Amino acid sequence: MSSRGNSPFPPSPLPPFPASISGQDLYTWRTWALQQAAAADIPPNEVDWFLQGVTELDNLALRLGTYQDRPAIATCFCLDTLTAKWQQRVRERVPVQYLVGETPWRDFMLMVTPAVLIPRPETELIIDIAREWVDNSPRRTELEQGIWVDMGTGSGAISLGLAQALPDARIIATDISAAALAIAQQNADRHQLADHIEFRQGAWFEPLSDLKGRLAGVVSNPPYIPSQMVLTLQPEVTHHEPHNALDGGQDGLDDIRQLAKAAPEYLCPGGIWLIEMMAGQAEAVYSVLQHHSAYCGIQTYPDLADMQRFMGAYRR
């Protein structure tokens, strides 16, 4: 979703606008789209989210209808294509973020495609938690200037957040998917953080063999949904988001166990292990960490809905 004018979202570069639609036609189209959204149980604000991403209009103009008398509104698509795109949202349940090609997250507007998981607002808190753990550590300076890894970076959201919160650190973003890394790289370029982030392809610690014992922090939003549950999620998720970023095995903990087992070999003493997990998994993840004597100071944190969503620990 593009952000301009009175939109509440962070700024993003304007897309090219090769077409135009009259203000009256667009007003009529918006009214129709809102009716379609209501009938399909889609939040009505997604109509304006979509229109902000594909036209030159801002949030206030759309809400007030002040564009009705304009002879031409610059758009990415003609009216027929605009309709076809919106039908993908209504009939195929394609997430609006994929239709527009971007989504807001913290202070960033991130490019997203079906190659990456759509970053959620809940995950934004993991950056603040990482910063808090650094500030509370007796090794604060070492951690601030150390090497941090965003494992399974996807769109690059966490790595960008870490780069912003820890400007003196070296950030590495890893992902098994070359397509995901390409998106993450573009997002880093878009926000002038590419010089601060290194991208490596591979599964979990695979591409980090040169960094054993040297990492200040390992941060991840790994797959944590039980395999059978993935199939019961909203169609927007089940049918369109990458399953390899969602499916955490039979109990949802396969990747979390792997991260917990391997990380001590790579973290420096006092290094931070921090992950996102599913609500209801806190006790099980706590047990996983306790099983490894290398961790101390294990702590859980709630998300915006007060669900236990994050868990952190220090490397002894």
Short mmCIF file of C-alpha atoms in Angstrom, two decimals:
data_model
loop_
_atom_site.label_atom_id
_atom_site.label_comp_id
_atom_site.label_asym_id
_atom_site.label_seq_id
_atom_site.Cartn_x
_atom_site.Cartn_y
_atom_site.Cartn_z
CA MET A 1 0.00 0.00 0.00
CA SER A 2 1.43 3.32 -1.01
CA SER A 3 1.47 6.10 1.53
CA ARG A 4 1.07 9.73 0.71
CA GLY A 5 -0.87 12.77 1.80
CA ASN A 6 -2.92 11.93 4.87
CA SER A 7 -2.28 8.21 4.90
CA PRO A 8 -1.18 6.87 8.34
CA PHE A 9 1.49 4.64 6.80
CA PRO A 10 5.18 5.39 6.22
CA PRO A 11 6.23 6.87 2.89
CA SER A 12 7.02 4.73 -0.12
CA PRO A 13 8.16 5.58 -3.63
CA LEU A 14 5.24 6.27 -5.93
CA PRO A 15 4.63 3.61 -8.58
CA PRO A 16 4.41 4.58 -12.23
CA PHE A 17 0.90 5.57 -13.30
CA PRO A 18 0.48 4.66 -16.97
CA ALA A 19 -3.34 4.89 -16.99
CA SER A 20 -6.09 7.19 -15.77
CA ILE A 21 -9.73 6.95 -14.69
CA SER A 22 -12.23 9.78 -14.30
CA GLY A 23 -13.03 10.80 -10.75
CA GLN A 24 -16.71 9.92 -11.17
CA ASP A 25 -15.92 6.47 -12.56
CA LEU A 26 -13.51 5.80 -9.73
CA TYR A 27 -16.05 6.98 -7.16
CA THR A 28 -18.63 4.60 -8.64
CA TRP A 29 -16.06 1.80 -8.68
CA ARG A 30 -15.16 2.40 -5.03
CA THR A 31 -18.81 2.22 -4.00
CA TRP A 32 -19.16 -1.08 -5.85
CA ALA A 33 -15.93 -2.45 -4.33
CA LEU A 34 -17.10 -1.57 -0.81
CA GLN A 35 -20.30 -3.52 -1.45
CA GLN A 36 -18.27 -6.46 -2.73
CA ALA A 37 -16.04 -6.33 0.36
CA ALA A 38 -19.01 -6.29 2.73
CA ALA A 39 -20.64 -9.25 0.96
CA ALA A 40 -17.38 -11.23 1.12
CA ASP A 41 -16.67 -10.33 4.78
CA ILE A 42 -13.54 -8.39 3.80
CA PRO A 43 -12.65 -5.34 5.96
CA PRO A 44 -13.88 -2.26 4.06
CA ASN A 45 -10.66 -0.35 4.73
CA GLU A 46 -8.92 -2.77 2.34
CA VAL A 47 -10.67 -1.05 -0.57
CA ASP A 48 -8.93 2.23 0.20
CA TRP A 49 -5.70 0.37 1.01
CA PHE A 50 -5.87 -1.11 -2.48
CA LEU A 51 -6.72 2.22 -4.12
CA GLN A 52 -3.91 4.07 -2.34
CA GLY A 53 -1.51 1.51 -3.74
CA VAL A 54 -2.67 1.73 -7.35
CA THR A 55 -3.75 5.37 -7.74
CA GLU A 56 -2.36 8.80 -6.91
CA LEU A 57 -5.08 9.36 -4.28
CA ASP A 58 -4.43 9.56 -0.55
CA ASN A 59 -6.50 8.28 2.35
CA LEU A 60 -8.30 11.56 3.08
CA ALA A 61 -9.34 12.16 -0.53
CA LEU A 62 -10.76 8.65 -0.74
CA ARG A 63 -12.72 8.96 2.50
CA LEU A 64 -14.13 12.40 1.67
CA GLY A 65 -14.73 11.71 -2.02
CA THR A 66 -13.12 15.01 -3.00
CA TYR A 67 -11.80 13.50 -6.23
CA GLN A 68 -15.23 12.93 -7.84
CA ASP A 69 -15.14 15.97 -10.12
CA ARG A 70 -11.61 15.47 -11.36
CA PRO A 71 -11.48 14.62 -15.07
CA ALA A 72 -8.66 12.10 -14.64
CA ILE A 73 -7.07 10.22 -11.75
CA ALA A 74 -3.67 8.70 -12.48
CA THR A 75 -3.69 4.93 -11.90
CA CYS A 76 -1.55 1.87 -12.43
CA PHE A 77 -4.41 0.08 -14.22
CA CYS A 78 -7.37 0.80 -16.43
CA LEU A 79 -10.83 0.29 -14.93
CA ASP A 80 -11.24 -3.25 -16.28
CA THR A 81 -7.89 -4.35 -14.83
CA LEU A 82 -8.68 -2.64 -11.54
CA THR A 83 -11.88 -4.67 -11.38
CA ALA A 84 -10.12 -7.90 -12.26
CA LYS A 85 -7.53 -7.30 -9.55
CA TRP A 86 -10.19 -6.65 -6.92
CA GLN A 87 -12.03 -9.79 -7.97
CA GLN A 88 -8.86 -11.71 -7.10
CA ARG A 89 -9.23 -10.35 -3.58
CA VAL A 90 -12.91 -11.22 -3.34
CA ARG A 91 -13.14 -14.53 -5.19
CA GLU A 92 -9.68 -16.02 -4.77
CA ARG A 93 -8.97 -14.41 -1.38
CA VAL A 94 -5.61 -13.09 -2.56
CA PRO A 95 -4.27 -10.88 0.27
CA VAL A 96 -4.51 -7.20 -0.55
CA GLN A 97 -0.83 -6.87 0.36
CA TYR A 98 0.10 -9.11 -2.56
CA LEU A 99 -2.26 -7.28 -4.93
CA VAL A 100 -0.65 -3.94 -4.05
CA GLY A 101 2.83 -5.39 -3.65
CA GLU A 102 3.72 -3.77 -0.33
CA THR A 103 2.73 -3.51 3.32
CA PRO A 104 3.61 -1.23 6.25
CA TRP A 105 5.74 -2.61 9.10
CA ARG A 106 7.23 -0.45 11.85
CA ASP A 107 8.71 2.59 10.08
CA PHE A 108 9.05 0.78 6.77
CA MET A 109 6.95 0.18 3.69
CA LEU A 110 8.00 -3.30 2.60
CA MET A 111 7.69 -4.89 -0.82
CA VAL A 112 5.93 -8.26 -0.58
CA THR A 113 5.14 -11.00 -3.10
CA PRO A 114 3.82 -14.56 -2.69
CA ALA A 115 7.48 -15.59 -2.26
CA VAL A 116 7.47 -14.14 1.27
CA LEU A 117 5.27 -14.22 4.33
CA ILE A 118 3.37 -10.98 4.89
CA PRO A 119 4.95 -9.33 7.97
CA ARG A 120 2.45 -8.99 10.84
CA PRO A 121 2.13 -6.09 13.27
CA GLU A 122 2.71 -8.51 16.17
CA THR A 123 6.23 -9.23 14.95
CA GLU A 124 7.17 -5.55 15.19
CA LEU A 125 7.67 -5.96 18.94
CA ILE A 126 10.58 -8.37 18.49
CA ILE A 127 12.83 -5.43 17.57
CA ASP A 128 11.97 -3.56 20.77
CA ILE A 129 12.57 -6.72 22.81
CA ALA A 130 15.98 -7.23 21.18
CA ARG A 131 16.93 -3.65 22.00
CA GLU A 132 15.74 -4.10 25.58
CA TRP A 133 17.86 -7.24 26.01
CA VAL A 134 20.91 -5.39 24.72
CA ASP A 135 20.31 -2.49 27.09
CA ASN A 136 19.93 -4.84 30.07
CA SER A 137 23.08 -6.82 29.33
CA PRO A 138 26.41 -6.24 31.12
CA ARG A 139 27.91 -6.81 27.65
CA ARG A 140 25.87 -4.00 26.12
CA THR A 141 28.62 -2.38 24.06
CA GLU A 142 29.81 -5.73 22.73
CA LEU A 143 26.27 -6.67 21.69
CA GLU A 144 25.56 -3.27 20.14
CA GLN A 145 28.61 -3.60 17.92
CA GLY A 146 28.34 -7.32 17.28
CA ILE A 147 27.01 -9.56 14.54
CA TRP A 148 23.25 -10.18 14.51
CA VAL A 149 21.45 -12.70 12.31
CA ASP A 150 17.85 -12.57 11.17
CA MET A 151 17.17 -16.22 10.40
CA GLY A 152 14.57 -16.94 7.73
CA THR A 153 14.36 -13.26 6.85
CA GLY A 154 11.56 -13.48 4.25
CA SER A 155 10.76 -9.89 3.28
CA GLY A 156 13.69 -8.66 5.36
CA ALA A 157 11.47 -7.02 7.96
CA ILE A 158 13.37 -8.12 11.07
CA SER A 159 16.80 -7.45 9.55
CA LEU A 160 15.72 -3.92 8.61
CA GLY A 161 14.34 -3.37 12.10
CA LEU A 162 17.57 -4.61 13.67
CA ALA A 163 19.64 -2.40 11.39
CA GLN A 164 17.60 0.58 12.52
CA ALA A 165 17.65 -0.31 16.23
CA LEU A 166 21.33 -1.35 16.31
CA PRO A 167 23.08 1.03 13.90
CA ASP A 168 26.58 -0.02 15.01
CA ALA A 169 25.93 -3.75 14.57
CA ARG A 170 26.60 -5.93 11.56
CA ILE A 171 23.36 -7.53 10.38
CA ILE A 172 23.14 -10.77 8.38
CA ALA A 173 19.86 -11.92 6.85
CA THR A 174 19.52 -15.57 5.87
CA ASP A 175 16.85 -17.51 4.02
CA ILE A 176 16.66 -20.82 2.23
CA SER A 177 14.71 -19.13 -0.59
CA ALA A 178 16.59 -17.17 -3.24
CA ALA A 179 13.32 -15.46 -4.21
CA ALA A 180 12.77 -14.30 -0.64
CA LEU A 181 16.33 -12.99 -0.37
CA ALA A 182 15.82 -11.00 -3.57
CA ILE A 183 12.77 -9.30 -2.02
CA ALA A 184 14.66 -8.65 1.23
CA GLN A 185 17.54 -7.11 -0.72
CA GLN A 186 15.17 -4.81 -2.59
CA ASN A 187 13.61 -3.71 0.69
CA ALA A 188 17.04 -2.98 2.13
CA ASP A 189 17.89 -0.95 -0.98
CA ARG A 190 14.57 0.87 -0.79
CA HIS A 191 15.27 2.05 2.77
CA GLN A 192 18.98 2.82 2.28
CA LEU A 193 20.05 -0.03 4.59
CA ALA A 194 21.71 -2.31 2.04
CA ASP A 195 25.20 -1.32 3.21
CA HIS A 196 24.27 -2.38 6.73
CA ILE A 197 22.88 -5.84 5.90
CA GLU A 198 24.55 -8.88 4.37
CA PHE A 199 22.40 -11.53 2.69
CA ARG A 200 23.24 -15.24 2.73
CA GLN A 201 21.26 -18.14 1.28
CA GLY A 202 20.82 -21.38 3.19
CA ALA A 203 18.82 -23.20 5.85
CA TRP A 204 19.22 -21.78 9.35
CA PHE A 205 22.90 -21.87 10.41
CA GLU A 206 24.06 -23.54 7.19
CA PRO A 207 25.50 -20.36 5.60
CA LEU A 208 27.16 -19.19 8.84
CA SER A 209 29.96 -21.74 9.30
CA ASP A 210 32.55 -18.93 9.46
CA LEU A 211 30.84 -17.28 12.42
CA LYS A 212 30.84 -19.98 15.11
CA GLY A 213 31.12 -18.41 18.56
CA ARG A 214 30.93 -14.89 17.13
CA LEU A 215 27.23 -13.97 16.97
CA ALA A 216 25.87 -11.33 19.32
CA GLY A 217 22.27 -12.21 18.54
CA VAL A 218 20.08 -14.69 16.71
CA VAL A 219 16.57 -13.41 15.99
CA SER A 220 13.91 -15.31 14.07
CA ASN A 221 10.25 -15.58 13.24
CA PRO A 222 10.47 -19.26 12.26
CA PRO A 223 7.70 -21.55 11.00
CA TYR A 224 5.78 -22.54 14.14
CA ILE A 225 2.29 -23.60 13.06
CA PRO A 226 1.52 -27.34 13.33
CA SER A 227 1.26 -28.93 9.88
CA GLN A 228 -2.41 -29.87 10.13
CA MET A 229 -3.34 -26.43 11.44
CA VAL A 230 -1.79 -24.73 8.39
CA LEU A 231 -4.54 -26.30 6.29
CA THR A 232 -7.28 -24.81 8.49
CA LEU A 233 -6.12 -21.19 8.48
CA GLN A 234 -7.84 -18.37 6.60
CA PRO A 235 -7.78 -18.97 2.83
CA GLU A 236 -5.65 -15.83 2.42
CA VAL A 237 -2.94 -17.64 4.39
CA THR A 238 -3.45 -21.29 3.45
CA HIS A 239 -3.82 -20.71 -0.29
CA HIS A 240 -1.45 -17.81 -0.88
CA GLU A 241 1.34 -17.45 1.70
CA PRO A 242 4.42 -19.72 1.46
CA HIS A 243 3.87 -22.87 3.51
CA ASN A 244 7.58 -23.29 4.17
CA ALA A 245 7.38 -20.07 6.21
CA LEU A 246 4.40 -21.36 8.20
CA ASP A 247 4.67 -25.12 8.70
CA GLY A 248 6.62 -26.03 11.83
CA GLY A 249 6.01 -29.79 11.66
CA GLN A 250 3.65 -31.99 13.61
CA ASP A 251 3.66 -29.90 16.80
CA GLY A 252 4.93 -26.68 15.24
CA LEU A 253 8.27 -26.82 17.06
CA ASP A 254 10.58 -28.56 14.56
CA ASP A 255 12.43 -25.41 13.51
CA ILE A 256 12.43 -23.89 16.98
CA ARG A 257 14.09 -27.04 18.34
CA GLN A 258 16.70 -26.83 15.59
CA LEU A 259 17.42 -23.16 16.32
CA ALA A 260 17.71 -23.84 20.05
CA LYS A 261 20.04 -26.80 19.54
CA ALA A 262 22.40 -25.16 17.05
CA ALA A 263 22.58 -21.57 18.30
CA PRO A 264 24.93 -22.10 21.30
CA GLU A 265 27.71 -23.13 18.93
CA TYR A 266 27.39 -19.80 17.10
CA LEU A 267 26.51 -17.31 19.85
CA CYS A 268 29.23 -15.60 21.82
CA PRO A 269 29.02 -15.72 25.65
CA GLY A 270 26.18 -13.40 26.63
CA GLY A 271 24.73 -13.56 23.12
CA ILE A 272 20.97 -13.30 22.68
CA TRP A 273 18.57 -15.95 21.31
CA LEU A 274 15.16 -14.48 20.49
CA ILE A 275 12.25 -15.95 18.55
CA GLU A 276 8.58 -15.49 17.83
CA MET A 277 6.28 -18.42 18.62
CA MET A 278 2.59 -19.29 18.45
CA ALA A 279 0.27 -18.44 21.31
CA GLY A 280 0.11 -21.49 23.54
CA GLN A 281 3.64 -22.71 22.80
CA ALA A 282 5.46 -20.86 25.59
CA GLU A 283 5.65 -23.78 28.02
CA ALA A 284 6.92 -26.17 25.33
CA VAL A 285 9.53 -23.71 24.00
CA TYR A 286 10.67 -22.98 27.56
CA SER A 287 11.23 -26.71 28.04
CA VAL A 288 13.20 -26.88 24.79
CA LEU A 289 15.57 -24.17 26.00
CA GLN A 290 15.88 -25.64 29.48
CA HIS A 291 16.94 -28.91 27.89
CA HIS A 292 20.08 -27.15 26.66
CA SER A 293 22.34 -26.09 29.52
CA ALA A 294 23.85 -23.34 27.38
CA TYR A 295 20.94 -20.92 28.00
CA CYS A 296 20.11 -18.71 30.97
CA GLY A 297 17.71 -15.87 31.77
CA ILE A 298 14.91 -17.41 29.72
CA GLN A 299 11.97 -15.04 29.45
CA THR A 300 8.67 -14.77 27.55
CA TYR A 301 7.01 -11.61 26.24
CA PRO A 302 3.40 -10.90 25.19
CA ASP A 303 2.26 -9.53 21.85
CA LEU A 304 -0.20 -6.69 21.24
CA ALA A 305 -3.10 -8.98 22.21
CA ASP A 306 -1.35 -10.00 25.45
CA MET A 307 -0.59 -13.50 24.11
CA GLN A 308 2.80 -14.98 25.04
CA ARG A 309 4.40 -14.53 21.63
CA PHE A 310 8.18 -14.16 22.07
CA MET A 311 10.89 -15.97 24.01
CA GLY A 312 14.45 -14.90 24.63
CA ALA A 313 17.50 -16.25 26.41
CA TYR A 314 21.16 -15.42 26.91
CA ARG A 315 23.99 -17.75 25.94
CA ARG A 316 25.91 -18.67 29.11
#
